[in-house]
Coordinates of C-alpha atoms in Angstrom, one line a residue:
M28 CA -28.0 -31.3 -42.6
I29 CA -31.4 -31.9 -44.9
K30 CA -32.7 -35.2 -45.0
R31 CA -33.8 -35.9 -48.7
D32 CA -36.7 -38.2 -49.6
V33 CA -35.4 -41.2 -51.2
A34 CA -38.2 -44.0 -51.0
G35 CA -39.3 -45.4 -54.1
V36 CA -35.1 -45.7 -55.4
K37 CA -35.1 -48.7 -58.1
T38 CA -33.7 -51.8 -57.2
P39 CA -30.1 -51.0 -57.4
V40 CA -28.0 -52.7 -60.5
W41 CA -24.7 -52.1 -61.0
G42 CA -23.1 -50.9 -63.9
K43 CA -21.4 -48.3 -65.8
V44 CA -23.3 -45.0 -65.4
R45 CA -24.0 -43.8 -69.1
E46 CA -22.3 -41.5 -70.5
G47 CA -23.7 -38.3 -71.6
E48 CA -26.5 -38.2 -69.5
V49 CA -26.4 -35.0 -66.3
P50 CA -27.6 -36.8 -63.3
R51 CA -29.3 -35.6 -60.2
I52 CA -26.5 -36.5 -57.5
I53 CA -28.2 -38.0 -54.0
F54 CA -26.0 -38.4 -50.9
D55 CA -28.6 -41.0 -48.6
Q56 CA -26.9 -41.1 -45.0
V57 CA -23.7 -41.4 -46.1
A58 CA -20.5 -41.5 -43.6
K59 CA -16.9 -41.5 -43.4
S60 CA -14.9 -43.2 -40.6
Y61 CA -11.0 -43.9 -40.4
G62 CA -11.4 -46.8 -37.8
A63 CA -12.6 -45.4 -34.7
V64 CA -12.3 -41.8 -35.9
E65 CA -15.7 -40.1 -37.4
V66 CA -15.2 -37.9 -40.0
L67 CA -18.4 -37.3 -41.8
P68 CA -21.4 -38.5 -39.6
P69 CA -24.4 -39.7 -41.5
F70 CA -25.4 -36.8 -43.7
D71 CA -28.1 -36.2 -46.7
L72 CA -27.2 -33.9 -49.7
A73 CA -29.0 -33.9 -53.3
L74 CA -27.5 -31.9 -56.0
D75 CA -29.6 -30.9 -58.7
D76 CA -29.0 -31.6 -62.5
N77 CA -26.9 -28.7 -64.5
E78 CA -25.8 -27.1 -60.8
F79 CA -22.6 -26.0 -59.8
T80 CA -22.4 -26.7 -56.3
V81 CA -19.6 -25.6 -53.8
L82 CA -18.9 -27.1 -51.0
V83 CA -16.6 -24.8 -48.5
G84 CA -15.1 -24.6 -45.2
P85 CA -12.1 -24.7 -43.1
S86 CA -9.2 -27.1 -43.5
G87 CA -10.2 -30.8 -42.1
C88 CA -14.1 -29.9 -42.1
G89 CA -15.0 -32.7 -44.0
K90 CA -15.1 -31.2 -47.7
S91 CA -12.9 -33.2 -50.0
T92 CA -13.2 -36.4 -48.3
T93 CA -16.9 -35.3 -49.5
L94 CA -15.7 -35.0 -53.1
R95 CA -13.4 -38.1 -53.0
M96 CA -16.0 -40.5 -51.9
L97 CA -18.5 -39.2 -54.9
A98 CA -15.4 -39.3 -57.2
G99 CA -14.7 -43.0 -56.1
L100 CA -11.0 -42.3 -54.3
E101 CA -12.4 -42.9 -50.7
T102 CA -14.8 -45.8 -49.8
L103 CA -18.0 -45.3 -47.7
S104 CA -18.3 -46.2 -44.1
G105 CA -22.2 -46.0 -44.3
G106 CA -24.7 -45.1 -47.0
E107 CA -25.2 -44.7 -50.5
I108 CA -24.9 -42.3 -53.5
Y109 CA -27.4 -42.0 -56.3
F110 CA -27.0 -40.8 -59.5
D111 CA -30.5 -40.5 -60.4
D112 CA -31.6 -43.8 -59.4
K113 CA -28.9 -45.8 -59.6
P114 CA -26.3 -46.2 -56.7
V115 CA -22.7 -45.9 -57.4
S116 CA -20.8 -46.3 -54.7
K117 CA -19.4 -49.8 -55.5
L118 CA -18.8 -48.8 -59.3
E119 CA -15.0 -48.0 -60.0
P120 CA -14.4 -44.3 -60.8
K121 CA -13.8 -45.1 -64.2
D122 CA -17.4 -46.1 -64.7
R123 CA -18.9 -43.2 -62.7
D124 CA -18.7 -41.2 -66.0
L125 CA -16.9 -38.2 -63.8
A126 CA -13.8 -35.9 -64.6
M127 CA -11.7 -34.5 -61.5
V128 CA -9.2 -31.4 -61.9
F129 CA -6.9 -31.7 -58.6
Q130 CA -5.0 -29.4 -56.6
D131 CA -1.8 -30.3 -58.0
Y132 CA -2.4 -30.9 -61.6
A133 CA -1.4 -33.9 -61.9
L134 CA -0.1 -33.5 -65.6
Y135 CA 2.1 -35.9 -66.9
P136 CA 6.1 -34.0 -67.5
H137 CA 7.3 -36.0 -71.0
M138 CA 4.1 -35.3 -72.7
T139 CA 2.9 -32.3 -74.7
I140 CA -0.4 -30.1 -73.4
A141 CA -2.1 -31.9 -76.8
K142 CA -1.2 -35.4 -75.1
N143 CA -2.0 -34.5 -71.3
M144 CA -5.7 -33.3 -72.4
S145 CA -6.0 -36.1 -75.0
F146 CA -4.8 -39.1 -72.6
A147 CA -8.3 -40.1 -71.2
L148 CA -9.7 -40.0 -75.0
R149 CA -7.1 -42.0 -76.5
L150 CA -7.2 -44.8 -73.5
A151 CA -10.7 -44.9 -74.5
R152 CA -9.9 -45.7 -78.3
A153 CA -11.6 -42.9 -79.5
S154 CA -10.7 -42.1 -83.2
K155 CA -7.7 -39.5 -84.3
S156 CA -10.6 -37.0 -85.9
E157 CA -12.7 -37.3 -82.8
I158 CA -9.9 -36.5 -80.1
E159 CA -8.3 -33.6 -82.7
E160 CA -11.6 -31.8 -82.9
K161 CA -12.6 -32.3 -78.9
V162 CA -8.9 -30.9 -77.9
K163 CA -9.0 -28.0 -80.8
R164 CA -12.1 -26.9 -79.2
V165 CA -11.5 -27.0 -75.7
A166 CA -8.1 -25.6 -76.2
E167 CA -9.8 -22.5 -77.5
T168 CA -12.4 -22.1 -74.9
L169 CA -9.6 -21.9 -72.5
N170 CA -7.4 -19.8 -74.6
I171 CA -4.1 -22.7 -74.5
S172 CA -4.5 -23.5 -78.3
Q173 CA -1.0 -21.8 -78.7
L174 CA 0.0 -24.2 -75.7
L175 CA -0.8 -28.0 -77.4
D176 CA 2.7 -28.5 -78.4
R177 CA 4.7 -27.5 -75.1
K178 CA 5.3 -29.9 -71.9
P179 CA 4.1 -28.1 -68.9
A180 CA 7.6 -27.7 -67.0
E181 CA 7.6 -24.8 -69.9
L182 CA 4.2 -23.8 -68.5
S183 CA 2.8 -20.8 -65.8
G184 CA 1.5 -22.2 -62.9
G185 CA -1.8 -20.3 -64.4
Q186 CA -1.8 -22.4 -67.8
R187 CA -1.2 -25.5 -66.3
Q188 CA -4.5 -25.3 -64.5
R189 CA -5.8 -24.6 -67.5
V190 CA -4.4 -27.5 -69.0
A191 CA -5.6 -29.9 -66.0
M192 CA -9.1 -28.1 -66.7
G193 CA -9.2 -29.1 -70.3
R194 CA -8.0 -32.6 -69.9
A195 CA -11.3 -32.8 -67.6
L196 CA -13.3 -30.8 -70.3
V197 CA -12.5 -32.8 -73.4
R198 CA -13.9 -36.3 -71.9
D199 CA -17.4 -34.6 -71.8
A200 CA -18.2 -36.5 -68.6
S201 CA -21.9 -36.1 -67.0
T202 CA -19.7 -34.4 -64.0
F203 CA -16.8 -32.2 -63.2
L204 CA -15.0 -32.4 -59.5
F205 CA -12.5 -29.5 -58.7
D206 CA -10.6 -29.9 -55.1
E207 CA -9.1 -26.7 -54.7
P208 CA -7.6 -26.0 -58.2
L209 CA -6.9 -22.4 -58.0
S210 CA -5.1 -22.5 -54.3
N211 CA -1.9 -22.9 -55.8
L212 CA -1.8 -19.8 -57.9
D213 CA -1.0 -16.0 -56.7
A214 CA -3.9 -13.5 -55.8
K215 CA -4.0 -11.8 -59.4
L216 CA -4.1 -15.3 -61.2
R217 CA -6.7 -16.5 -59.1
G218 CA -9.1 -13.1 -60.0
K219 CA -8.3 -14.2 -63.6
M220 CA -9.0 -17.7 -63.2
R221 CA -12.2 -17.2 -61.1
A222 CA -13.2 -15.5 -63.7
E223 CA -12.9 -17.7 -66.4
L224 CA -14.3 -20.5 -64.1
A225 CA -17.7 -18.5 -63.8
E226 CA -17.6 -18.1 -67.8
M227 CA -17.0 -21.3 -68.0
R228 CA -20.2 -22.7 -65.7
D229 CA -22.6 -20.6 -67.6
T230 CA -21.7 -22.0 -70.9
I231 CA -21.6 -25.6 -70.1
D232 CA -24.6 -27.3 -68.8
K233 CA -22.6 -30.3 -66.7
N234 CA -22.9 -30.9 -62.8
M235 CA -20.0 -29.2 -61.6
V236 CA -19.0 -29.6 -57.8
Y237 CA -16.2 -27.4 -56.1
V238 CA -14.2 -27.8 -53.2
T239 CA -12.3 -24.8 -51.8
H240 CA -11.7 -23.1 -48.0
D241 CA -11.9 -19.5 -49.8
Q242 CA -15.5 -17.8 -49.3
V243 CA -14.6 -15.3 -52.3
E244 CA -14.5 -18.0 -54.7
A245 CA -17.9 -20.0 -53.3
M246 CA -19.7 -16.5 -53.7
T247 CA -18.5 -15.8 -56.8
L248 CA -19.1 -18.9 -58.5
G249 CA -21.9 -21.1 -56.7
D250 CA -25.2 -21.8 -57.9
R251 CA -25.5 -23.3 -54.2
I252 CA -23.1 -23.4 -51.7
V253 CA -22.6 -26.0 -49.0
V254 CA -20.9 -24.8 -46.0
M255 CA -19.6 -27.1 -43.8
S256 CA -17.5 -27.5 -40.5
D257 CA -16.3 -30.3 -38.2
G258 CA -17.6 -32.5 -40.9
L259 CA -21.4 -31.1 -40.5
I260 CA -23.3 -29.4 -42.9
Q261 CA -24.2 -25.9 -41.2
Q262 CA -26.2 -24.8 -44.0
Q263 CA -26.7 -24.6 -48.0
G264 CA -28.1 -21.9 -50.3
T265 CA -27.6 -19.4 -52.7
P266 CA -24.3 -16.9 -52.0
E267 CA -28.0 -14.1 -51.2
E268 CA -29.3 -16.6 -48.9
L269 CA -26.3 -17.3 -46.7
F270 CA -24.9 -13.7 -46.7
N271 CA -28.2 -12.4 -45.6
A272 CA -30.0 -15.3 -43.8
P273 CA -27.4 -17.3 -42.1
V274 CA -28.4 -20.0 -39.6
N275 CA -26.0 -19.8 -37.3
K276 CA -22.5 -17.7 -36.2
F277 CA -20.2 -19.9 -37.9
V278 CA -22.1 -19.6 -41.1
A279 CA -22.5 -15.9 -40.2
G280 CA -18.4 -15.4 -39.5
F281 CA -17.3 -17.3 -42.8
I282 CA -19.5 -16.4 -45.4
G283 CA -18.8 -12.5 -46.4
S284 CA -15.7 -10.6 -46.7
P285 CA -14.0 -8.9 -44.4
S286 CA -15.9 -11.2 -42.0
M287 CA -19.1 -10.1 -39.9
N288 CA -18.4 -8.7 -36.1
F289 CA -20.0 -10.1 -33.4
I290 CA -21.0 -7.8 -30.2
E291 CA -22.3 -9.2 -26.7
G292 CA -25.1 -7.8 -25.4
E293 CA -29.0 -8.5 -23.7
L294 CA -32.1 -7.8 -25.0
I295 CA -33.7 -5.1 -23.3
V296 CA -38.0 -4.6 -24.0
E297 CA -39.5 -1.5 -23.6
G298 CA -43.0 -1.5 -24.5
D299 CA -43.3 -2.4 -28.1
V300 CA -39.6 -1.6 -28.9
T301 CA -36.4 -4.7 -28.2
S302 CA -33.0 -3.4 -27.9
V303 CA -29.8 -4.8 -27.2
Q304 CA -27.6 -3.3 -24.7
G305 CA -23.7 -3.7 -24.3
A306 CA -20.6 -2.2 -23.2
G307 CA -21.2 1.6 -24.6
F308 CA -24.5 0.9 -27.2
K309 CA -28.1 0.7 -27.2
L310 CA -29.4 -0.3 -30.5
P311 CA -33.0 -0.4 -31.4
L312 CA -34.2 -3.5 -33.6
D313 CA -36.4 -3.0 -36.2
A314 CA -40.1 -3.9 -36.2
E315 CA -39.9 -7.5 -37.6
T316 CA -36.9 -8.3 -35.3
S317 CA -38.5 -6.8 -32.0
A318 CA -41.6 -9.0 -32.1
R319 CA -39.4 -12.1 -33.3
M320 CA -37.2 -11.4 -30.1
K321 CA -40.2 -11.4 -27.6
T322 CA -40.7 -15.0 -28.3
V323 CA -37.0 -16.0 -27.6
Q324 CA -35.9 -17.3 -23.6
T325 CA -32.8 -16.4 -23.4
R326 CA -31.7 -12.5 -22.7
N327 CA -28.1 -13.4 -23.5
V328 CA -27.1 -12.9 -27.0
E329 CA -24.5 -11.6 -29.6
I330 CA -25.3 -9.2 -32.5
G331 CA -24.0 -9.9 -35.7
L332 CA -23.3 -6.8 -37.7
R333 CA -21.5 -6.8 -41.3
P334 CA -18.7 -4.0 -41.5
S335 CA -21.1 -2.6 -44.4
S336 CA -23.8 -2.4 -42.1
F337 CA -22.1 1.0 -40.9
T338 CA -22.8 4.5 -41.8
T339 CA -21.6 8.1 -41.3
D340 CA -25.4 9.7 -41.8
L341 CA -26.7 9.4 -39.0
T342 CA -30.6 10.6 -39.7
S343 CA -31.8 7.0 -40.2
A344 CA -29.5 5.0 -37.9
A345 CA -28.7 3.9 -34.3
P346 CA -25.9 5.8 -32.7
I347 CA -22.7 3.7 -31.7
E348 CA -19.5 5.4 -30.3
L349 CA -16.2 3.5 -31.6
K350 CA -12.8 4.1 -30.6
V351 CA -10.5 3.6 -34.5
V352 CA -7.5 2.2 -33.6
V353 CA -6.4 1.2 -37.2
S354 CA -7.3 2.7 -40.5
E355 CA -6.4 0.4 -43.5
Y356 CA -7.0 2.3 -46.8
L357 CA -7.5 0.4 -49.8
G358 CA -8.3 2.5 -52.4
A359 CA -12.0 3.7 -52.6
Q360 CA -12.5 2.5 -49.6
S361 CA -11.5 2.3 -46.4
V362 CA -11.4 -0.7 -43.4
L363 CA -11.2 0.9 -40.1
V364 CA -10.2 -1.5 -37.2
T365 CA -12.3 0.2 -34.1
R366 CA -13.1 -1.2 -30.8
C367 CA -16.4 -1.7 -28.9
G368 CA -16.1 -2.2 -24.9
G369 CA -13.5 -5.5 -25.6
A370 CA -14.9 -6.3 -29.0
D371 CA -12.8 -5.3 -32.0
V372 CA -15.3 -3.9 -34.8
L373 CA -14.3 -4.0 -38.7
V374 CA -16.4 -0.5 -40.3
E375 CA -16.2 -0.1 -44.3
T376 CA -16.5 4.0 -44.9
Q377 CA -15.6 5.6 -48.3
S378 CA -12.1 6.9 -48.1
A379 CA -12.9 10.5 -49.5
A380 CA -13.3 11.1 -45.8
P381 CA -10.6 9.4 -44.4
I382 CA -10.6 8.9 -40.2
K383 CA -7.4 8.8 -38.3
A384 CA -6.7 6.1 -35.7
G385 CA -7.2 7.0 -31.8
T386 CA -10.5 9.1 -32.8
V387 CA -13.3 8.3 -31.2
Q388 CA -16.1 8.6 -34.1
T389 CA -20.0 8.2 -34.4
F390 CA -21.3 5.9 -36.3
G391 CA -25.0 5.1 -37.7
V392 CA -26.3 1.4 -37.6
L393 CA -28.4 0.0 -40.0
T394 CA -30.7 -1.6 -38.0
D395 CA -32.8 -3.4 -40.1
E396 CA -29.1 -5.7 -41.0
I397 CA -28.8 -6.1 -37.2
R398 CA -28.6 -10.4 -36.7
I399 CA -29.2 -11.8 -33.7
F400 CA -27.2 -15.1 -32.2
D401 CA -28.1 -17.1 -28.9
K402 CA -25.0 -16.6 -27.1
A403 CA -24.7 -20.0 -25.5
S404 CA -25.5 -22.2 -28.8
G405 CA -24.2 -20.0 -31.9
L406 CA -28.1 -19.8 -33.9
R407 CA -29.8 -17.1 -35.3
L408 CA -32.9 -16.2 -33.5

């Protein structure tokens, strides 16, 4: 969790959030409990203007609850949410200048697509010309112009999801909230919609907060990713920061596909070189990591290795012997399920040189990509 300084916040003034402005959103010691059950302990989080922020984590980690508190659909048990310097926790959802896309589309079945998209504008008593112009512009952006006269039952899942997004976009709100909008789609359609969302993100200067349990969506879409587990923010940063410098074993294992391998070992110091030794392997660490490991108190560790950290070129890599259990052919690449001691280890290789199951193969490990974790706490050392 991070602590943001919210000192100097102006005296609370309740009232509608001014439309059209893109606020900086601040969670200040926000907490959520259901009776005696604490779902989210007090946490701090700041979301910058015009940022696409992804809340990611396994089911039950608190990401959807966080989004619903931001939307005003859940009350806070403690703390405050600010849009710039304005507290909003007492405001009704309609007064927060937010638009939300739900997982289950939530379209009105008796209305045409045009009427579904324009529903909020009609409630706001916008002019007919303004409604027509906004619906037409957003429909063209989402490639659903030809569907405006149809009803939801006549559309595919992907088309309905576009309509749900369109209904939010026509409102021209300051902040858009997405609650797992692609989880009901098949894998191919999810990939297509993910690309369309990424393109939309680059053309709309608004705050976007996106909830998903899919780390591929998070890595693809997020300017910043907030990784959550058990109601706690484990780490936040750019996709590159989370992938290359995870703060703990949970983040390291959650971010990246295929996921990171973990192998138990012991730190061995021999002169200026520090190695990790385990069942059937001894891997020297690079100079920077070796120097850092000399200051740690524990010797029992786990090493983290990405499946892409292995190579068949042994000239500039540390050797490790692995028994191939399964070879998964994926086209240009194969993923090998191998065994090192009692641990399963995934290895990415080029399919041009297939490796059969049951063989024992020596791979090289790129030592500068080894990550060291405390075995007891799971923290990266």
